[in-house]
CSV table of C-alpha atoms and ligand atoms in Angstrom, one decimal:
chain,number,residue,atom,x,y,z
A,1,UNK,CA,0.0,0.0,0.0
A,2,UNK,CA,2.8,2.4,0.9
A,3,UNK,CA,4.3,1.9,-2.3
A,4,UNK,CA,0.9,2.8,-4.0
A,5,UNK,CA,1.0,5.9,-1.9
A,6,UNK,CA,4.5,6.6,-3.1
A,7,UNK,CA,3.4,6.1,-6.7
A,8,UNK,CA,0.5,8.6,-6.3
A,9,UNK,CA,2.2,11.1,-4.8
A,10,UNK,CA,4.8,11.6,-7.5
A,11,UNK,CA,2.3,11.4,-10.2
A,12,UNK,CA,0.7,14.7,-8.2
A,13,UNK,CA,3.8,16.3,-7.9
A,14,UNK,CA,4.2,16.7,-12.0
A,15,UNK,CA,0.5,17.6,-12.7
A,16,UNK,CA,0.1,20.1,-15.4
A,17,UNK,CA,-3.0,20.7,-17.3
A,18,UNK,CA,-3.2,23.4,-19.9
A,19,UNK,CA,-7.4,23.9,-19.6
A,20,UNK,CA,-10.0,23.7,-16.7
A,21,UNK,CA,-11.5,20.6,-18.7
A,22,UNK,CA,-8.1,18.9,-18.2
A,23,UNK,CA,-8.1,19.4,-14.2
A,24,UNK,CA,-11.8,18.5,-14.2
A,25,UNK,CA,-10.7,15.1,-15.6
A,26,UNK,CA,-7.6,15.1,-13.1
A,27,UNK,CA,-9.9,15.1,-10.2
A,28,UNK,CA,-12.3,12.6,-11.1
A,29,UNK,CA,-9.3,10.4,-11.5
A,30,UNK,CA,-7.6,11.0,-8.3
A,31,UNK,CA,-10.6,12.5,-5.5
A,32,UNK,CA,-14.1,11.2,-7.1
A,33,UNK,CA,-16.1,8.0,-5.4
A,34,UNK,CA,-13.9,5.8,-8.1
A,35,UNK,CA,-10.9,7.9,-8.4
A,36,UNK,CA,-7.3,6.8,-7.3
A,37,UNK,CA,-7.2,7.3,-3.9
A,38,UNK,CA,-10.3,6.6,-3.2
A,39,UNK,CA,-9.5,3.4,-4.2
A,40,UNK,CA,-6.6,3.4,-1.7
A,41,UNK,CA,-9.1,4.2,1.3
A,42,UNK,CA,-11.4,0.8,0.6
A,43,UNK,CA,-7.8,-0.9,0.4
A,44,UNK,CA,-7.3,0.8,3.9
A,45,UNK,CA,-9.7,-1.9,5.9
A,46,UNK,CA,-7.5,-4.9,5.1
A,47,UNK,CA,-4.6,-3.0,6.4
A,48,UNK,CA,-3.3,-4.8,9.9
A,49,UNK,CA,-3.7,-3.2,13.1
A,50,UNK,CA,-0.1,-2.2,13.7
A,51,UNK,CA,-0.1,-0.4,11.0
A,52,UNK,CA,-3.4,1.5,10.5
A,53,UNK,CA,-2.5,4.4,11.9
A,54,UNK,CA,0.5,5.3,10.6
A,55,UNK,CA,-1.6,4.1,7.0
A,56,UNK,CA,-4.3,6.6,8.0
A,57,UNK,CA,-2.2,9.5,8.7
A,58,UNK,CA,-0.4,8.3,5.2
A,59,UNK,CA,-3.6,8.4,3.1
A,60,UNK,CA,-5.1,11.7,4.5
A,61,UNK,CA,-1.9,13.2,3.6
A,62,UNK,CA,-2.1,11.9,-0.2
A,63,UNK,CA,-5.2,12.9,0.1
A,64,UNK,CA,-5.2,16.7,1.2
A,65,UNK,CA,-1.9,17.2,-1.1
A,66,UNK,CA,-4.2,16.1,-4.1
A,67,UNK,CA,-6.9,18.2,-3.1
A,68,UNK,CA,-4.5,21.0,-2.6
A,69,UNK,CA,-2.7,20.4,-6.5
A,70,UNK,CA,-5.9,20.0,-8.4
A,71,UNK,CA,-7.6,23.8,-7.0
A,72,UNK,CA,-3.9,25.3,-7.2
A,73,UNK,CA,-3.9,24.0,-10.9
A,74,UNK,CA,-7.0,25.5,-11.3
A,75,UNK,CA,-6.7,28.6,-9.8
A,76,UNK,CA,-4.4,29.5,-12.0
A,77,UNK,CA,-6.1,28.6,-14.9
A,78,UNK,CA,-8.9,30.8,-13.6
A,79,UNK,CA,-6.7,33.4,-13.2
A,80,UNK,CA,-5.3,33.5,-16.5
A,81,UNK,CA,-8.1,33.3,-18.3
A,82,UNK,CA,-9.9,36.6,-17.0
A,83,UNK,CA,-6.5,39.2,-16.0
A,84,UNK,CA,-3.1,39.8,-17.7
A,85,UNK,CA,-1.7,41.2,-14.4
A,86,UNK,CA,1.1,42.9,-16.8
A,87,UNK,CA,-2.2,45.1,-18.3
A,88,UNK,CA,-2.5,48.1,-16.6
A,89,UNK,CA,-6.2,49.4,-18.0
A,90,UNK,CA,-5.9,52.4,-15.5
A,91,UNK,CA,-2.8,53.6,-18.1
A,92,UNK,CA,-3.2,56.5,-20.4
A,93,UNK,CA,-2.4,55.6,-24.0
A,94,UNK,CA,0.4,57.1,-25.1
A,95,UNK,CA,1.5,59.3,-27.6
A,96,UNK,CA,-2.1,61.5,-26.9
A,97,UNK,CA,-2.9,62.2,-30.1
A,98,UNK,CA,-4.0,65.8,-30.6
A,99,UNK,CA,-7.0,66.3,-32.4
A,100,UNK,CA,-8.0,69.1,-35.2
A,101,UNK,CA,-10.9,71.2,-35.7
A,102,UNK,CA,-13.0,70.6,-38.9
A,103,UNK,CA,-12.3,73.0,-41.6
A,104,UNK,CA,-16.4,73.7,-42.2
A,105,UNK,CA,-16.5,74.1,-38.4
A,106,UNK,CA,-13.6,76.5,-38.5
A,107,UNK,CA,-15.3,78.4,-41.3
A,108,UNK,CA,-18.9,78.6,-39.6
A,109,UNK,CA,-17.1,79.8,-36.7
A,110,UNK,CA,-15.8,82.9,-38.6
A,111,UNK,CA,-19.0,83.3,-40.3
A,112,UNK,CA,-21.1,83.2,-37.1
A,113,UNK,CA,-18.4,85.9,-35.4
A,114,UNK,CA,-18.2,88.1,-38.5
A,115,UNK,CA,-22.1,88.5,-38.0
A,116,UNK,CA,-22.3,88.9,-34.5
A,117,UNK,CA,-19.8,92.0,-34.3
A,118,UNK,CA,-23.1,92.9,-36.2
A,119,UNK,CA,-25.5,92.3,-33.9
A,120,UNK,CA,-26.6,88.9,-35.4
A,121,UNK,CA,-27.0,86.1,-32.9
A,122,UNK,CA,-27.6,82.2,-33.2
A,123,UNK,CA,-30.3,80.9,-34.0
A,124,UNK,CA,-31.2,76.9,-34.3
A,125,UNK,CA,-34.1,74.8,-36.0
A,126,UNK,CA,-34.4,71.2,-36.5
A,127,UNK,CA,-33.5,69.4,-39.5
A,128,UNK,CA,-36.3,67.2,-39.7
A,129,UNK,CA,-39.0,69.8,-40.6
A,130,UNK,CA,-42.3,69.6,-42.2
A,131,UNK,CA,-44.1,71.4,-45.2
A,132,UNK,CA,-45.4,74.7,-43.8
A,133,UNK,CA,-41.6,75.8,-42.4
A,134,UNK,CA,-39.2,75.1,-45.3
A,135,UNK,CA,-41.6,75.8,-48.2
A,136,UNK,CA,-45.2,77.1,-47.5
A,137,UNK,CA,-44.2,79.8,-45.0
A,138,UNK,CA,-41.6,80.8,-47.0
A,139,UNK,CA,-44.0,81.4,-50.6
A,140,UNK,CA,-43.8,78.6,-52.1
A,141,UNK,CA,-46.7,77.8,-53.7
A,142,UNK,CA,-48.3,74.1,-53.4
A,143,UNK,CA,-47.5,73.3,-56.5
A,144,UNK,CA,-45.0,75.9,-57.4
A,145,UNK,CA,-42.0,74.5,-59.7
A,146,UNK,CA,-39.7,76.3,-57.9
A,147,UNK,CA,-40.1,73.3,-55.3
A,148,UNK,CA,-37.8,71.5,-57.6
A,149,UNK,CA,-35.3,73.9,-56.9
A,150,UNK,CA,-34.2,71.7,-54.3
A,151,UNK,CA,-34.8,67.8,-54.1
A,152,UNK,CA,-36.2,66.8,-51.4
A,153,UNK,CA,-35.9,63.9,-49.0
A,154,UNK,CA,-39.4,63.2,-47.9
A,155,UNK,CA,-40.2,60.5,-45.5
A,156,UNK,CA,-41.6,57.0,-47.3
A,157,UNK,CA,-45.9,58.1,-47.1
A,158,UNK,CA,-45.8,61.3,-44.8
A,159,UNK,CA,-44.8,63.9,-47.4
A,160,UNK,CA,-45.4,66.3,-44.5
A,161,UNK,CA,-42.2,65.1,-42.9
A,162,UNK,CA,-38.9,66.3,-44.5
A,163,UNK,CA,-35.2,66.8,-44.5
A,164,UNK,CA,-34.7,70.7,-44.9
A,165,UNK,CA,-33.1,71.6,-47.8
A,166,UNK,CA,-32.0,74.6,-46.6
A,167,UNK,CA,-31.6,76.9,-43.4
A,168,UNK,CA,-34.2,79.5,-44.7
A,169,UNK,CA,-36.7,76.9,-42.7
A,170,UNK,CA,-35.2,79.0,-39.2
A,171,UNK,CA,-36.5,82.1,-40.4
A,172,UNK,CA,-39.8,81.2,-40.3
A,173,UNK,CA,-39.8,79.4,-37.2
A,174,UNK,CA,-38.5,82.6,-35.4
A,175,UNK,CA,-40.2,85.0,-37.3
A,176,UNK,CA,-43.5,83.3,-35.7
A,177,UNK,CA,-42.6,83.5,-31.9
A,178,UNK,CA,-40.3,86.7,-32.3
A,179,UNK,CA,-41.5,90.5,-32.2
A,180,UNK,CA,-39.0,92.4,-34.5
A,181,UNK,CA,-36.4,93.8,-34.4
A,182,UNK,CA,-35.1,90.4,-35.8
A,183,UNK,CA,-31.3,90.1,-36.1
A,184,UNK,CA,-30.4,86.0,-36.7
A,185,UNK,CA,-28.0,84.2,-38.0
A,186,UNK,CA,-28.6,80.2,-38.6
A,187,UNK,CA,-25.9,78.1,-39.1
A,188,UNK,CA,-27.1,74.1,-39.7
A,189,UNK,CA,-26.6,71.0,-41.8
A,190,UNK,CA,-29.3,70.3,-45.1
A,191,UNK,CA,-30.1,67.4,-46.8
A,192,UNK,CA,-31.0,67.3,-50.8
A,193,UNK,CA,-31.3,63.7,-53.1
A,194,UNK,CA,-28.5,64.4,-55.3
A,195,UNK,CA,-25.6,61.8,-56.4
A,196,UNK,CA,-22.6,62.3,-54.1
A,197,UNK,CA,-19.8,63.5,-56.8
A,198,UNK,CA,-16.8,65.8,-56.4
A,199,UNK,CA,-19.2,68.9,-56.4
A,200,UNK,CA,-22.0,68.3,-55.1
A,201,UNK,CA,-23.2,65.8,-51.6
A,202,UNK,CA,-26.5,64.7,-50.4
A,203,UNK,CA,-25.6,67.4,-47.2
A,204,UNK,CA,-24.0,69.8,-46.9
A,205,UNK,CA,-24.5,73.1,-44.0
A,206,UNK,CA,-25.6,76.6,-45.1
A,207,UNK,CA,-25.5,80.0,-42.6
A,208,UNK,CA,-28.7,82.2,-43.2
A,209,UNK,CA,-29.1,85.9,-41.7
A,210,UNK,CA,-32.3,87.6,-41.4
A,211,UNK,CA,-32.6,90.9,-40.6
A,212,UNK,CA,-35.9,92.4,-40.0
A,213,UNK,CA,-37.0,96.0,-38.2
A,214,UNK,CA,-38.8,99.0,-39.6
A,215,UNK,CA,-37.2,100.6,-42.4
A,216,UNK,CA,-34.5,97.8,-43.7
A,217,UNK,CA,-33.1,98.6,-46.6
A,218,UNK,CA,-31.5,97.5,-49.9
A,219,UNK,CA,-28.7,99.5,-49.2
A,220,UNK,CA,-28.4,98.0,-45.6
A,221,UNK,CA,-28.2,94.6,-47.3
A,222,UNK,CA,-25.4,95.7,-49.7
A,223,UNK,CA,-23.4,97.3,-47.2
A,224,UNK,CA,-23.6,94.1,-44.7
A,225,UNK,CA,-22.6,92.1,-47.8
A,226,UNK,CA,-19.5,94.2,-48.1
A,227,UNK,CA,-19.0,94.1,-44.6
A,228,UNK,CA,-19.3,90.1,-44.3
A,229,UNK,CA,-17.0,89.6,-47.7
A,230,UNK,CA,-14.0,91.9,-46.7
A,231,UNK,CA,-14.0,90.5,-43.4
A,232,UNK,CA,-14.1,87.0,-44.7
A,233,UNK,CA,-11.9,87.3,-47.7
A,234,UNK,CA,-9.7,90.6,-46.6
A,235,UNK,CA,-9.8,94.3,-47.6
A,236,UNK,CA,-9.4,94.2,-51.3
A,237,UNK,CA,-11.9,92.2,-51.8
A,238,UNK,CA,-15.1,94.0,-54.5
A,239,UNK,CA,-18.6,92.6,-54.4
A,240,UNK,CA,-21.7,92.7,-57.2
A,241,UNK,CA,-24.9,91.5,-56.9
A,242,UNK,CA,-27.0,90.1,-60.0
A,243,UNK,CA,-30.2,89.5,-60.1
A,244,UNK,CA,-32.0,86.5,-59.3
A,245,UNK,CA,-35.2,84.3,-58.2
A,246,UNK,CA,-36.2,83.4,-55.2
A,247,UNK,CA,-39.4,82.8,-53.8
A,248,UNK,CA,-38.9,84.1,-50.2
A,249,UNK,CA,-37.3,87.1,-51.0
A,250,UNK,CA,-38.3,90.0,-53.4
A,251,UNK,CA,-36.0,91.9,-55.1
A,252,UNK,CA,-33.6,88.7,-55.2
A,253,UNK,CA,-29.7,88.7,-55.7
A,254,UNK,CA,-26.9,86.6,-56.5
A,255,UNK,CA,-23.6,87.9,-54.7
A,256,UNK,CA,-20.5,87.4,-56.4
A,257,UNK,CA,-17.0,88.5,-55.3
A,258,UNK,CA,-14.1,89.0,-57.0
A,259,UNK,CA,-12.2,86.2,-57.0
A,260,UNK,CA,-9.8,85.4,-54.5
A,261,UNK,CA,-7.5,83.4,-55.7
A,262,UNK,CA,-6.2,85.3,-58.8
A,263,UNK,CA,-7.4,88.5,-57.6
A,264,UNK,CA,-10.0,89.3,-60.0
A,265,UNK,CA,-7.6,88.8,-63.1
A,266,UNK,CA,-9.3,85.4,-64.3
A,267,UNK,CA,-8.1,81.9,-63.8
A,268,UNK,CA,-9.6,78.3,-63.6
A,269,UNK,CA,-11.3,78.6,-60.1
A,270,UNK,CA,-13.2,81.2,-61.5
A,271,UNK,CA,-13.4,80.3,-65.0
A,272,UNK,CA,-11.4,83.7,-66.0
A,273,UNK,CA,-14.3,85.6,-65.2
A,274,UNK,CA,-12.4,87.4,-62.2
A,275,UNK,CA,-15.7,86.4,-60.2
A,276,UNK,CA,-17.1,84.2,-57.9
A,277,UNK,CA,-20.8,83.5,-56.9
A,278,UNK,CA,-21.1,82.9,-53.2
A,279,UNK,CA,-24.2,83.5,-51.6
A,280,UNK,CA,-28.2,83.9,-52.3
A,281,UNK,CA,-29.7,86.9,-50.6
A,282,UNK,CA,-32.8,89.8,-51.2
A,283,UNK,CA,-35.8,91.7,-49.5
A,284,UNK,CA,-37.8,89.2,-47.8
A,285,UNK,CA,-40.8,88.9,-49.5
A,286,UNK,CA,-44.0,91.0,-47.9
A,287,UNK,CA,-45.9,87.3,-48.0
A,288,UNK,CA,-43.6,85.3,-46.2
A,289,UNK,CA,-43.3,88.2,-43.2
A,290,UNK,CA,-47.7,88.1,-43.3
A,291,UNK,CA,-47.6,84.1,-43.0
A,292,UNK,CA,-45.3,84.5,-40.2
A,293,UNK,CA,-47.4,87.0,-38.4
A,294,UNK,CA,-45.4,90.2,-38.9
A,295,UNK,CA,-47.2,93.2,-40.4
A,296,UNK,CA,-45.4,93.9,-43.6
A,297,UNK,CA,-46.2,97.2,-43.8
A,298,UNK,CA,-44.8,98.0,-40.5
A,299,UNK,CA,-41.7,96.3,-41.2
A,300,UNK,CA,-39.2,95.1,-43.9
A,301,UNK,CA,-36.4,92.8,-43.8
A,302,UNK,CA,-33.5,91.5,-45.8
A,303,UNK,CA,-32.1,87.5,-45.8
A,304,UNK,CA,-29.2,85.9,-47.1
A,305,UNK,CA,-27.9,82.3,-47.1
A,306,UNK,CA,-24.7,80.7,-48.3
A,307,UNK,CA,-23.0,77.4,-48.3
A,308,UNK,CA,-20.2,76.9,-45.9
A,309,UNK,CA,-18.6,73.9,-47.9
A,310,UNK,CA,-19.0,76.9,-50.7
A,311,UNK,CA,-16.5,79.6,-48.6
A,312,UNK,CA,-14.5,76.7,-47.2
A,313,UNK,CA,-13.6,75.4,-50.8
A,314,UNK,CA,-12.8,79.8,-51.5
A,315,UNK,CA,-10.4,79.8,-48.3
A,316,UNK,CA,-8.7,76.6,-48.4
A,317,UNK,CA,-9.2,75.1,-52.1
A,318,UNK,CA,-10.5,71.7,-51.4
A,319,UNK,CA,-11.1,70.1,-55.0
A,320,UNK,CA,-13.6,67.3,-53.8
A,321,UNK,CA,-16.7,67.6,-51.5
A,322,UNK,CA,-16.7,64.4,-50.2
A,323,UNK,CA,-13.7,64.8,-48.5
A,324,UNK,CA,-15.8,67.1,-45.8
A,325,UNK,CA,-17.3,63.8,-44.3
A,326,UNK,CA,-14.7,61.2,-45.2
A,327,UNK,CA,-13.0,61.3,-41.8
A,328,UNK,CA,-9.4,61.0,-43.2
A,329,UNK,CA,-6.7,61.9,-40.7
A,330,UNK,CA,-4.5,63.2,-43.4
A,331,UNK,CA,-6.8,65.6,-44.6
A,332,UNK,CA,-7.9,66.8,-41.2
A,333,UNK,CA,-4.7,67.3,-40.0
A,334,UNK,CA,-3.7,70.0,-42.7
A,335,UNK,CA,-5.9,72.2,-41.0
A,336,UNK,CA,-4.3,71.7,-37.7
A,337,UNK,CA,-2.8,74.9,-37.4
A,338,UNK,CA,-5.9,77.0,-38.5
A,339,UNK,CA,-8.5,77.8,-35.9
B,1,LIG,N1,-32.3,79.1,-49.3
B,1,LIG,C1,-31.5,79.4,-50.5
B,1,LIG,C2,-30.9,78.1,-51.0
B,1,LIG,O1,-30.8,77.1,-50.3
B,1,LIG,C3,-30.4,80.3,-50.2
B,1,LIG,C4,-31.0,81.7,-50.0
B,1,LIG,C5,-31.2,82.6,-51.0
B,1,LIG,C6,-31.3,82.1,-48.7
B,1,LIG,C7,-31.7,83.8,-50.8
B,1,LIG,C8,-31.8,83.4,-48.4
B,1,LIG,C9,-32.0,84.2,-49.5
B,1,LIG,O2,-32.1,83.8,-47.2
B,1,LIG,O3,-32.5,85.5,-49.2
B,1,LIG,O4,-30.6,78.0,-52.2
């Protein structure tokens, strides 16, 4: 028997496993009803007198050192299996890489400031709009064609529910809870169902000001167009305005400037015309200012509303629109040192 003991007892001593199924199978072999040392235990009562108590204290032994080897093996299985103790998850990851601020968020911001050193303040509507707001409010008749201006995203069987297609949607929403004088400006992302291509994406973000008080003029238009450009593009810049149609605002105008990359001598970026169309702008029509409950003959008002991938591309020359929402690093980070 003490020779069986013996045997046992080295076998314990170079126990390995490599998976919890392995010590599983370990202890049935050695500690379950039919294992090895129990075994050893129904051997024990044909043991002689003399000699079952030094058997006993033998066999308890074998026994606890078993128990002892099969949870150590174990443990450490366990162990492995959930922590790497040489992770440290509390560490901060190193190098920190600094971040950049989006070139169209960089340009809003300039916009938005130009305006305010104006008087112009923030104002925010929600991109999923309905009927009245982007198109009805604003004159646009029900079956008007100048709602294919812009294409529309309208939800599948609710044509009452919409992407806006453009920021113009905020001036009626404030116009209807807001006793002039009006002084906004509305920076925000709009959505139109066109193929994504170099020049032109499903959304893009627009900046609209509205001005509205008794008296607004034509002239106060022009001059806060010249104001906004020269600020934006720098001293020398010249402005015109050409007429236009839109159904919101009446007169309407186009503005161009003078192009800012050759200077107004002609070259590809402006296709050698010297000029540059950036913005839509005009009176605001007497109907939309009645549908929004302001007395047009009380008051008059001026709007305008550009494109801010439109200036970005003017300031920084970015050939393709789709690399606004692309998320590529190396494009971001050229405009790390801009702000
Ligand atoms: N909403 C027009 C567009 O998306 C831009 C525009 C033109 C806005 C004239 C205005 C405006 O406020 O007066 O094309």
């Amino acid at each position: 028997m003490i020779n069986k003991i013996n045997q046992i007892k080295e076998e314990l001593e170079g126990l390995s496993a490599t998976d919890l199924g392995a010590v599983e199978e370990l202890r049935i072999k050695y500690l379950s009803k039919k294992g090895a040392i129990s075994l050893l235990f129904n051997d024990f009562r044909t043991v002689s007198a003399d000699q079952k108590k030094a058997m006993g204290q033998a066999l308890n032994e074998l026994k606890n050192y078993a128990t002892e080897r099969i949870n150590a093996l174990r443990e450490s299985l366990e162990t492995a299996d959930t922590v790497d103790l040489s992770l440290d998850l509390t560490r901060t990851p190193a190098p920190i890489a600094l971040g950049s601020r989006h070139p169209l968020s960089i340009v809003k911001e300039e916009i938005i400031s130009i305006f305010s050193r104006l008087g112009f303040t923030v104002a925010e509507g929600p991109e999923i709009e309905d009927d009245w707001h982007v198109f009805s409010s604003l004159n646009f008749a029900a079956d008007h064609p100048a709602r294919d201006m812009q294409d529309t995203f309208f939800i599948q069987r609710n044509p009452d529910v919409l992407l806006r297609t453009h920021t113009s949607s905020v001036q009626s929403r404030v116009m209807e809870h807001t006793e002039p004088p009006i002084r906004i400006i509305c920076p925000g992302r709009v959505y139109r169902n066109e193929a994504i291509s170099a020049r032109a994406h499903c959304f893009f973000h627009q900046v609209e000001a509205l001005y509205v008080d008794k008296n607004v003029s034509f002239a106060d238009l022009r001059q806060t167009l010249l104001y906004f450009a020269r600020e934006m593009f720098g001293p020398e810049t010249q402005i015109r305005l050409r007429p236009s149609y839109f159904p919101f605002t009446e007169p309407s105008a186009e503005m161009d400037i003078s192009c800012n990359l050759c200077g107004g001598k002609g070259c590809s970026f402006c296709k050698h015309t010297g000029w540059v169309e950036i913005l839509g702008c005009g009176m605001v029509d007497p109907n939309v200012l009645e549908s929004c409950g302001i007395d047009s003959k009380e008051y008059s008002g001026f709007a305008l509303g550009m494109g801010v991938e439109r200036i970005t591309n003017l300031k920084y020359q970015v050939k393709d629109l789709r690399m606004f929402s692309e998320n590529d690093k190396r494009f971001l980070e050229e405009f790390q040192s801009a702000h």
